[in-house]
Amino acid sequence: MLATSKRSNAIPTSAVRQLAAYEQEATKKGVKVLHLNIGAPDLDVSSVFFQRICAIESHQLQYVPSAGVPELIQEVQTYYKNMGASFEKNEIYVTTGGSEALLYAFIALCEAGDRLLVPEPLYSNYISIAKVVEVEIDGIPTTIEEGFHLPSKEEIVRHIHPKTKAILLSNPANPTGVTYSVEEVKRIAEIAKEHHLWIIADEVYREYIYDGFATKSFSLLPEVAQQTVIIDSISKRFSACGARVGFLLTKNQELAAIFLKLCQSRLSGTTLEQIGAAALYREDMDFIRRSIPEFKERRDVMCDLLAKVPGVTLRKPEGAFYLMVGLPVEDSLDFSKWLLTEFAVDQTTVMLTPGAGFYTTPDKGKNEVRIAYVLNIESIKKAVAIIEAGLKAYNQR
Ligand SMILES: *Cc1c(COP(=O)(O)O)cnc(C)c1O
């Protein structure tokens, strides 16, 4: 018998994928689907990206240096310097999206059977990528009521296992939008220091923080510099998910040497996109300043309207462009399916992401959904009205 590997079979199928078939059904029936499930910003990429690529004279498309295009590494170094963080060029590695950066960090830091500690609900691809390298994830429980902020130091420490190698967290976070205070960031650093754990800081949403909420990048904590890996990406920062340009940064030289070997093992990252990305950093950092007010308004409208829907629980998150909400249903997967297959208002319905996929602890998040506010204001208003009418009809069946 031919068999496929256990570790690849252990990768969970995403709930989003599960719903895709129902979405196609809805579309076939002529129902318009408002996508609150997509985790990618909808703004146009700055034109400097395309202009720079069009200006490339050579029509050869060769491998670029494994660690990344020097022009881009230079720009990323400057970007961090402007934040107050100092990285040498050989401490910055360009990857094929933040996803590859996560994979390389897990490979470099963990043996098969090791564990990662992650506040949950968590980014579901953490689970998938960990399965690939046979690493298990333990959740640090957080709740809607606390706005998904971290529990006390004692409570976090209680979840450390003898095989725990690293604390992994996204800040601001997908899927909750929670942004950790300076004190929470320092709490994690203290725990990592005292318990000899690596910190994998996924900061791909770094700039997406509203109302001036104060946090701190792990790249600005000298006391844990030798045990920290920063995961970064242009996907969210520049609304350029399809470019596939991400970064790994560490001040630990031994680890940096491993990252170089991993990058060399796949020869090269993207080529044109890295050159375009350098132009984004060099010529249009202002893109972020322009897009923040748009996302803040969407968050405010989304949260204010949802808060008025009977039975819905939520706390307004500080950052990113997601929120997890509790719904007055027992099974949010069933409700999400039902919205796509049985319900529409003016031939329009809504696609949500069921919450359970964002938990590693069984039976958690069953009444929750993740909502991404990556639609314009008018569509957001329509979507909330559909959710409200849908909940009423669903619960009266
Ligand atoms: C989107 C995302 C990433 C990285 O995505 P890439 O497109 O591969 O750069 C990493 N972490 C989180 C939490 C994300 O939401």
Short mmCIF file of C-alpha atoms and ligand atoms in Angstrom, two decimals:
data_model
loop_
_atom_site.label_atom_id
_atom_site.label_comp_id
_atom_site.label_asym_id
_atom_site.label_seq_id
_atom_site.Cartn_x
_atom_site.Cartn_y
_atom_site.Cartn_z
CA MET A 1 0.00 0.00 0.00
CA LEU A 2 1.20 3.46 -0.86
CA ALA A 3 0.76 5.83 2.05
CA THR A 4 1.00 9.55 2.51
CA SER A 5 2.77 10.95 5.55
CA LYS A 6 1.11 11.13 8.95
CA ARG A 7 2.29 14.67 9.46
CA SER A 8 0.70 15.90 6.24
CA ASN A 9 -2.54 14.10 7.03
CA ALA A 10 -2.57 15.86 10.39
CA ILE A 11 -2.88 19.29 8.73
CA PRO A 12 -6.44 20.48 9.46
CA THR A 13 -8.73 21.41 6.56
CA SER A 14 -9.62 25.03 6.97
CA ALA A 15 -13.23 25.93 7.77
CA VAL A 16 -13.01 28.56 5.04
CA ARG A 17 -12.29 25.81 2.53
CA GLN A 18 -15.22 23.80 3.88
CA LEU A 19 -17.55 26.70 3.20
CA ALA A 20 -16.22 27.37 -0.30
CA ALA A 21 -18.50 24.76 -1.87
CA TYR A 22 -21.58 26.36 -0.28
CA GLU A 23 -20.42 29.74 -1.45
CA GLN A 24 -20.23 28.48 -5.04
CA GLU A 25 -23.74 27.11 -4.67
CA ALA A 26 -25.01 30.51 -3.54
CA THR A 27 -23.28 32.28 -6.42
CA LYS A 28 -24.74 29.79 -8.90
CA LYS A 29 -28.23 30.62 -7.62
CA GLY A 30 -27.48 34.27 -8.34
CA VAL A 31 -27.03 35.26 -4.70
CA LYS A 32 -24.40 37.91 -4.07
CA VAL A 33 -21.98 36.98 -1.25
CA LEU A 34 -20.46 39.69 0.96
CA HIS A 35 -17.09 38.36 2.08
CA LEU A 36 -16.40 39.03 5.72
CA ASN A 37 -14.26 35.89 5.73
CA ILE A 38 -11.30 37.12 3.72
CA GLY A 39 -8.20 38.01 5.68
CA ALA A 40 -6.66 40.27 3.09
CA PRO A 41 -7.02 44.03 2.71
CA ASP A 42 -8.85 45.21 -0.40
CA LEU A 43 -6.98 48.44 -1.14
CA ASP A 44 -5.00 48.91 -4.36
CA VAL A 45 -1.25 48.44 -4.08
CA SER A 46 0.62 51.72 -4.47
CA SER A 47 1.49 52.38 -8.13
CA VAL A 48 5.20 52.78 -7.28
CA PHE A 49 5.31 48.97 -6.95
CA PHE A 50 4.27 48.41 -10.57
CA GLN A 51 6.24 51.37 -11.94
CA ARG A 52 9.45 50.07 -10.41
CA ILE A 53 8.89 46.61 -11.88
CA CYS A 54 8.09 48.03 -15.33
CA ALA A 55 11.30 50.05 -15.20
CA ILE A 56 13.45 46.90 -14.93
CA GLU A 57 15.54 46.84 -18.10
CA SER A 58 16.87 43.31 -18.15
CA HIS A 59 14.52 40.67 -19.48
CA GLN A 60 16.39 37.91 -17.73
CA LEU A 61 14.67 36.38 -14.76
CA GLN A 62 17.43 34.82 -12.73
CA TYR A 63 17.57 33.73 -9.14
CA VAL A 64 18.13 36.58 -6.73
CA PRO A 65 20.43 36.13 -3.70
CA SER A 66 18.93 33.52 -1.33
CA ALA A 67 18.80 35.98 1.57
CA GLY A 68 16.96 38.53 -0.56
CA VAL A 69 17.53 41.36 -3.05
CA PRO A 70 20.13 43.75 -1.49
CA GLU A 71 18.04 46.80 -2.45
CA LEU A 72 15.12 45.44 -0.40
CA ILE A 73 17.24 44.39 2.58
CA GLN A 74 18.64 47.92 2.64
CA GLU A 75 15.14 49.43 2.72
CA VAL A 76 13.96 47.06 5.46
CA GLN A 77 17.03 47.90 7.52
CA THR A 78 16.15 51.60 7.17
CA TYR A 79 12.50 50.98 8.02
CA TYR A 80 13.52 49.26 11.29
CA LYS A 81 16.09 51.96 12.01
CA ASN A 82 13.33 54.57 11.72
CA MET A 83 11.38 52.55 14.30
CA GLY A 84 14.40 52.65 16.62
CA ALA A 85 15.49 49.03 16.02
CA SER A 86 18.94 48.18 14.71
CA PHE A 87 19.44 45.15 12.49
CA GLU A 88 22.58 44.41 10.48
CA LYS A 89 22.02 43.33 6.87
CA ASN A 90 22.90 39.73 7.73
CA GLU A 91 20.20 39.74 10.39
CA ILE A 92 17.42 40.25 7.80
CA TYR A 93 16.17 37.45 5.51
CA VAL A 94 13.58 37.91 2.77
CA THR A 95 11.13 35.01 2.53
CA THR A 96 8.28 34.01 0.25
CA GLY A 97 5.67 35.68 2.45
CA GLY A 98 5.49 35.72 6.21
CA SER A 99 4.20 32.15 5.88
CA GLU A 100 7.61 30.87 4.80
CA ALA A 101 9.20 32.95 7.56
CA LEU A 102 7.01 31.13 10.11
CA LEU A 103 7.90 27.74 8.62
CA TYR A 104 11.63 28.52 8.77
CA ALA A 105 11.36 29.80 12.34
CA PHE A 106 9.58 26.60 13.42
CA ILE A 107 12.13 24.42 11.60
CA ALA A 108 15.07 26.30 13.08
CA LEU A 109 13.81 26.29 16.67
CA CYS A 110 11.89 23.05 17.15
CA GLU A 111 12.46 19.31 17.07
CA ALA A 112 9.57 17.05 16.14
CA GLY A 113 7.48 16.68 19.30
CA ASP A 114 8.34 20.13 20.65
CA ARG A 115 5.61 22.59 21.55
CA LEU A 116 4.75 26.24 20.97
CA LEU A 117 2.75 28.37 23.37
CA VAL A 118 0.28 30.70 21.62
CA PRO A 119 -2.54 32.89 22.94
CA GLU A 120 -5.78 31.44 21.59
CA PRO A 121 -7.88 32.06 19.54
CA LEU A 122 -4.91 32.00 17.17
CA TYR A 123 -4.07 32.33 13.48
CA SER A 124 -5.12 28.94 12.13
CA ASN A 125 -2.13 28.58 9.79
CA TYR A 126 0.07 28.40 12.91
CA ILE A 127 -1.56 25.03 13.49
CA SER A 128 -1.06 23.89 9.88
CA ILE A 129 2.57 24.98 9.67
CA ALA A 130 3.31 23.42 13.06
CA LYS A 131 1.80 20.10 11.89
CA VAL A 132 4.20 20.09 8.91
CA VAL A 133 7.15 20.06 11.29
CA GLU A 134 5.40 17.79 13.82
CA VAL A 135 5.16 20.49 16.43
CA GLU A 136 2.16 20.84 18.78
CA ILE A 137 0.56 24.08 19.86
CA ASP A 138 -0.70 24.79 23.37
CA GLY A 139 -3.17 27.64 23.71
CA ILE A 140 -3.03 30.34 26.35
CA PRO A 141 -6.78 30.85 26.91
CA THR A 142 -8.11 34.38 26.36
CA THR A 143 -11.74 35.54 26.26
CA ILE A 144 -14.03 37.94 24.43
CA GLU A 145 -15.00 39.45 27.79
CA GLU A 146 -11.37 40.45 28.44
CA GLY A 147 -11.03 41.70 24.87
CA PHE A 148 -8.65 38.72 24.31
CA HIS A 149 -5.95 40.37 26.43
CA LEU A 150 -3.41 38.12 28.15
CA PRO A 151 -3.97 36.48 31.53
CA SER A 152 -1.56 37.00 34.44
CA LYS A 153 2.05 35.87 34.33
CA GLU A 154 1.26 32.97 36.70
CA GLU A 155 -1.59 31.81 34.47
CA ILE A 156 0.57 31.94 31.31
CA VAL A 157 3.42 30.09 33.00
CA ARG A 158 1.00 27.34 34.03
CA HIS A 159 0.72 26.38 30.33
CA ILE A 160 4.46 25.93 29.78
CA HIS A 161 5.29 22.28 29.10
CA PRO A 162 8.78 20.69 29.42
CA LYS A 163 8.81 20.52 25.60
CA THR A 164 7.76 24.15 25.07
CA LYS A 165 10.37 25.85 22.89
CA ALA A 166 8.87 29.23 22.11
CA ILE A 167 6.08 31.67 22.77
CA LEU A 168 4.50 32.66 19.47
CA LEU A 169 2.17 35.60 19.18
CA SER A 170 0.80 37.97 16.61
CA ASN A 171 0.60 41.60 17.70
CA PRO A 172 -1.77 43.12 16.63
CA ALA A 173 -3.45 39.74 16.39
CA ASN A 174 -5.26 37.80 13.75
CA PRO A 175 -8.08 36.66 14.37
CA THR A 176 -9.04 38.87 17.35
CA GLY A 177 -7.55 42.28 16.58
CA VAL A 178 -6.26 42.42 20.16
CA THR A 179 -3.15 44.54 20.51
CA TYR A 180 -1.00 43.89 23.55
CA SER A 181 -0.11 46.77 25.84
CA VAL A 182 3.53 47.63 26.50
CA GLU A 183 3.12 45.91 29.86
CA GLU A 184 1.78 42.71 28.21
CA VAL A 185 4.67 42.65 25.73
CA LYS A 186 7.11 43.00 28.63
CA ARG A 187 5.24 40.26 30.54
CA ILE A 188 5.90 37.86 27.65
CA ALA A 189 9.55 38.95 27.46
CA GLU A 190 9.99 38.32 31.20
CA ILE A 191 8.45 34.86 30.95
CA ALA A 192 10.63 33.98 27.96
CA LYS A 193 13.72 35.14 29.80
CA GLU A 194 12.92 33.30 33.04
CA HIS A 195 11.88 30.06 31.32
CA HIS A 196 14.50 30.06 28.53
CA LEU A 197 12.00 30.23 25.67
CA TRP A 198 12.34 31.73 22.24
CA ILE A 199 9.94 34.49 21.22
CA ILE A 200 8.45 34.34 17.74
CA ALA A 201 6.88 37.76 17.28
CA ASP A 202 4.57 37.92 14.28
CA GLU A 203 4.21 41.64 13.68
CA VAL A 204 2.75 41.69 10.16
CA TYR A 205 -0.04 44.06 11.35
CA ARG A 206 2.40 46.37 13.19
CA GLU A 207 1.00 49.65 11.85
CA TYR A 208 -2.67 48.69 11.99
CA ILE A 209 -3.41 50.14 15.42
CA TYR A 210 -6.24 52.59 16.08
CA ASP A 211 -6.89 55.40 18.56
CA GLY A 212 -3.17 55.65 19.35
CA PHE A 213 -3.19 52.46 21.48
CA ALA A 214 0.36 51.98 22.80
CA THR A 215 2.21 48.72 22.21
CA LYS A 216 5.85 47.85 21.58
CA SER A 217 7.61 45.79 18.96
CA PHE A 218 9.64 42.87 20.30
CA SER A 219 12.45 44.22 18.11
CA LEU A 220 12.78 47.06 20.64
CA LEU A 221 13.51 44.88 23.69
CA PRO A 222 17.30 44.49 24.06
CA GLU A 223 16.87 42.13 27.03
CA VAL A 224 15.43 39.40 24.77
CA ALA A 225 17.20 40.30 21.49
CA GLN A 226 19.19 37.05 21.50
CA GLN A 227 16.06 34.90 21.82
CA THR A 228 13.70 36.76 19.49
CA VAL A 229 12.64 36.13 15.90
CA ILE A 230 10.54 38.78 14.17
CA ILE A 231 8.12 37.66 11.46
CA ASP A 232 7.20 40.42 9.04
CA SER A 233 5.55 40.81 5.63
CA ILE A 234 4.42 43.35 3.06
CA SER A 235 1.10 41.50 2.60
CA LYS A 236 -0.87 43.58 5.09
CA ARG A 237 1.42 46.61 5.44
CA PHE A 238 1.13 47.50 1.76
CA SER A 239 -2.05 45.57 0.91
CA ALA A 240 0.14 43.34 -1.28
CA CYS A 241 -0.69 39.76 -0.25
CA GLY A 242 -0.09 38.36 -3.73
CA ALA A 243 3.46 39.69 -3.93
CA ARG A 244 4.66 36.96 -1.53
CA VAL A 245 7.33 38.98 0.22
CA GLY A 246 7.98 38.43 3.92
CA PHE A 247 10.87 38.69 6.35
CA LEU A 248 12.66 36.92 9.17
CA LEU A 249 14.77 39.03 11.49
CA THR A 250 16.96 37.99 14.39
CA LYS A 251 19.97 39.38 16.22
CA ASN A 252 21.05 35.86 17.20
CA GLN A 253 23.96 35.02 14.87
CA GLU A 254 23.69 31.25 15.23
CA LEU A 255 20.03 31.42 14.26
CA ALA A 256 20.72 33.89 11.43
CA ALA A 257 23.22 31.39 9.96
CA ILE A 258 20.49 28.72 9.99
CA PHE A 259 18.02 31.07 8.30
CA LEU A 260 20.60 31.63 5.55
CA LYS A 261 20.96 27.87 5.01
CA LEU A 262 17.18 27.44 4.87
CA CYS A 263 16.91 30.27 2.32
CA GLN A 264 19.69 28.69 0.29
CA SER A 265 17.90 25.35 0.29
CA ARG A 266 15.20 26.90 -1.91
CA LEU A 267 17.72 28.95 -3.93
CA SER A 268 15.75 32.17 -4.21
CA GLY A 269 12.64 34.02 -3.13
CA THR A 270 10.53 36.07 -5.51
CA THR A 271 12.37 38.32 -7.95
CA LEU A 272 10.28 41.13 -9.46
CA GLU A 273 8.15 41.40 -6.34
CA GLN A 274 11.18 41.99 -4.10
CA ILE A 275 12.29 44.84 -6.34
CA GLY A 276 8.76 46.27 -6.29
CA ALA A 277 8.66 45.87 -2.51
CA ALA A 278 11.86 47.91 -2.15
CA ALA A 279 10.10 50.75 -3.98
CA LEU A 280 7.14 50.55 -1.57
CA TYR A 281 9.45 51.04 1.42
CA ARG A 282 11.51 53.73 -0.31
CA GLU A 283 8.80 55.77 -1.99
CA ASP A 284 5.43 55.18 -0.38
CA MET A 285 5.60 54.55 3.36
CA ASP A 286 2.79 57.10 3.39
CA PHE A 287 0.47 54.34 2.11
CA ILE A 288 0.05 53.16 5.70
CA ARG A 289 -0.84 56.62 7.01
CA ARG A 290 -3.46 56.88 4.24
CA SER A 291 -5.07 53.50 4.92
CA ILE A 292 -5.30 53.58 8.74
CA PRO A 293 -8.24 56.06 8.94
CA GLU A 294 -10.16 53.94 6.42
CA PHE A 295 -9.77 50.78 8.50
CA LYS A 296 -10.49 52.64 11.75
CA GLU A 297 -13.79 53.91 10.34
CA ARG A 298 -14.71 50.41 9.15
CA ARG A 299 -13.93 48.96 12.56
CA ASP A 300 -15.99 51.60 14.33
CA VAL A 301 -19.00 51.16 12.04
CA MET A 302 -18.77 47.35 12.18
CA CYS A 303 -18.45 47.21 15.98
CA ASP A 304 -21.07 49.86 16.72
CA LEU A 305 -23.65 48.16 14.49
CA LEU A 306 -22.88 44.61 15.65
CA ALA A 307 -23.02 45.64 19.31
CA LYS A 308 -26.71 46.53 18.78
CA VAL A 309 -27.59 43.06 17.45
CA PRO A 310 -29.37 41.08 20.21
CA GLY A 311 -27.25 38.28 21.67
CA VAL A 312 -23.98 39.30 20.02
CA THR A 313 -20.93 39.70 22.29
CA LEU A 314 -17.84 41.60 21.27
CA ARG A 315 -15.18 44.02 22.48
CA LYS A 316 -13.88 46.64 20.11
CA PRO A 317 -10.34 45.50 19.17
CA GLU A 318 -7.38 47.88 19.08
CA GLY A 319 -5.81 46.75 15.82
CA ALA A 320 -5.47 44.61 12.66
CA PHE A 321 -8.72 44.29 10.70
CA TYR A 322 -10.50 41.43 12.36
CA LEU A 323 -12.76 40.78 15.28
CA MET A 324 -14.05 37.60 16.92
CA VAL A 325 -17.66 37.87 17.99
CA GLY A 326 -19.88 35.56 19.99
CA LEU A 327 -23.20 34.78 18.30
CA PRO A 328 -26.44 33.56 19.91
CA VAL A 329 -26.14 30.19 18.13
CA GLU A 330 -24.77 26.85 19.29
CA ASP A 331 -22.81 26.01 16.18
CA SER A 332 -21.38 28.87 14.16
CA LEU A 333 -20.27 26.52 11.36
CA ASP A 334 -23.86 25.40 10.86
CA PHE A 335 -25.06 29.01 10.97
CA SER A 336 -22.40 30.09 8.44
CA LYS A 337 -23.44 27.24 6.10
CA TRP A 338 -27.10 28.14 6.54
CA LEU A 339 -26.43 31.79 5.65
CA LEU A 340 -24.87 30.65 2.37
CA THR A 341 -27.41 27.99 1.45
CA GLU A 342 -30.75 29.07 2.89
CA PHE A 343 -30.74 32.76 3.53
CA ALA A 344 -30.52 36.02 1.59
CA VAL A 345 -31.82 39.56 1.86
CA ASP A 346 -32.37 41.23 -1.53
CA GLN A 347 -30.48 38.34 -3.13
CA THR A 348 -27.44 39.05 -0.94
CA THR A 349 -25.89 37.02 1.88
CA VAL A 350 -22.76 37.01 4.03
CA MET A 351 -19.80 34.66 4.35
CA LEU A 352 -18.29 34.38 7.84
CA THR A 353 -15.42 32.32 9.23
CA PRO A 354 -16.51 29.89 11.97
CA GLY A 355 -14.52 30.36 15.18
CA ALA A 356 -13.59 26.77 16.08
CA GLY A 357 -10.72 26.67 13.54
CA PHE A 358 -8.94 29.38 15.50
CA TYR A 359 -8.68 27.22 18.60
CA THR A 360 -6.44 24.28 19.28
CA THR A 361 -8.37 23.37 22.44
CA PRO A 362 -11.29 21.10 21.43
CA ASP A 363 -14.86 22.44 21.67
CA LYS A 364 -13.81 26.06 21.99
CA GLY A 365 -15.07 28.91 19.83
CA LYS A 366 -18.11 27.00 18.60
CA ASN A 367 -20.45 29.98 18.94
CA GLU A 368 -17.88 32.46 17.65
CA VAL A 369 -17.06 33.77 14.18
CA ARG A 370 -14.21 35.83 12.85
CA ILE A 371 -15.21 38.88 10.90
CA ALA A 372 -12.76 40.73 8.67
CA TYR A 373 -13.74 44.32 7.97
CA VAL A 374 -12.15 44.42 4.55
CA LEU A 375 -15.25 45.80 2.80
CA ASN A 376 -16.29 49.38 2.20
CA ILE A 377 -18.60 51.07 4.72
CA GLU A 378 -21.75 50.63 2.65
CA SER A 379 -21.17 46.86 2.32
CA ILE A 380 -20.36 46.60 6.03
CA LYS A 381 -23.74 48.17 6.89
CA LYS A 382 -25.51 45.78 4.54
CA ALA A 383 -23.60 42.79 5.93
CA VAL A 384 -24.51 43.54 9.55
CA ALA A 385 -28.19 43.95 8.61
CA ILE A 386 -28.06 40.53 6.92
CA ILE A 387 -26.40 38.94 9.97
CA GLU A 388 -29.05 40.44 12.25
CA ALA A 389 -31.97 39.26 10.08
CA GLY A 390 -30.23 35.91 9.60
CA LEU A 391 -29.80 35.30 13.34
CA LYS A 392 -33.47 36.04 13.91
CA ALA A 393 -34.67 33.73 11.15
CA TYR A 394 -32.17 30.97 12.06
CA ASN A 395 -33.21 30.94 15.72
CA GLN A 396 -36.94 30.89 14.80
CA ARG A 397 -36.69 27.85 12.54
C1 LIG B 1 -1.43 37.23 6.81
C2 LIG B 1 -0.66 36.75 7.98
C3 LIG B 1 0.68 36.30 7.89
C4 LIG B 1 1.54 36.23 6.68
O1 LIG B 1 0.99 36.20 5.48
P1 LIG B 1 1.90 36.23 4.18
O2 LIG B 1 0.94 36.66 3.13
O3 LIG B 1 2.42 34.86 3.98
O4 LIG B 1 2.98 37.24 4.40
C5 LIG B 1 1.33 35.91 9.05
N1 LIG B 1 0.72 35.94 10.22
C6 LIG B 1 -0.54 36.39 10.36
C7 LIG B 1 -1.12 36.41 11.72
C8 LIG B 1 -1.27 36.78 9.25
O5 LIG B 1 -2.54 37.18 9.41
#
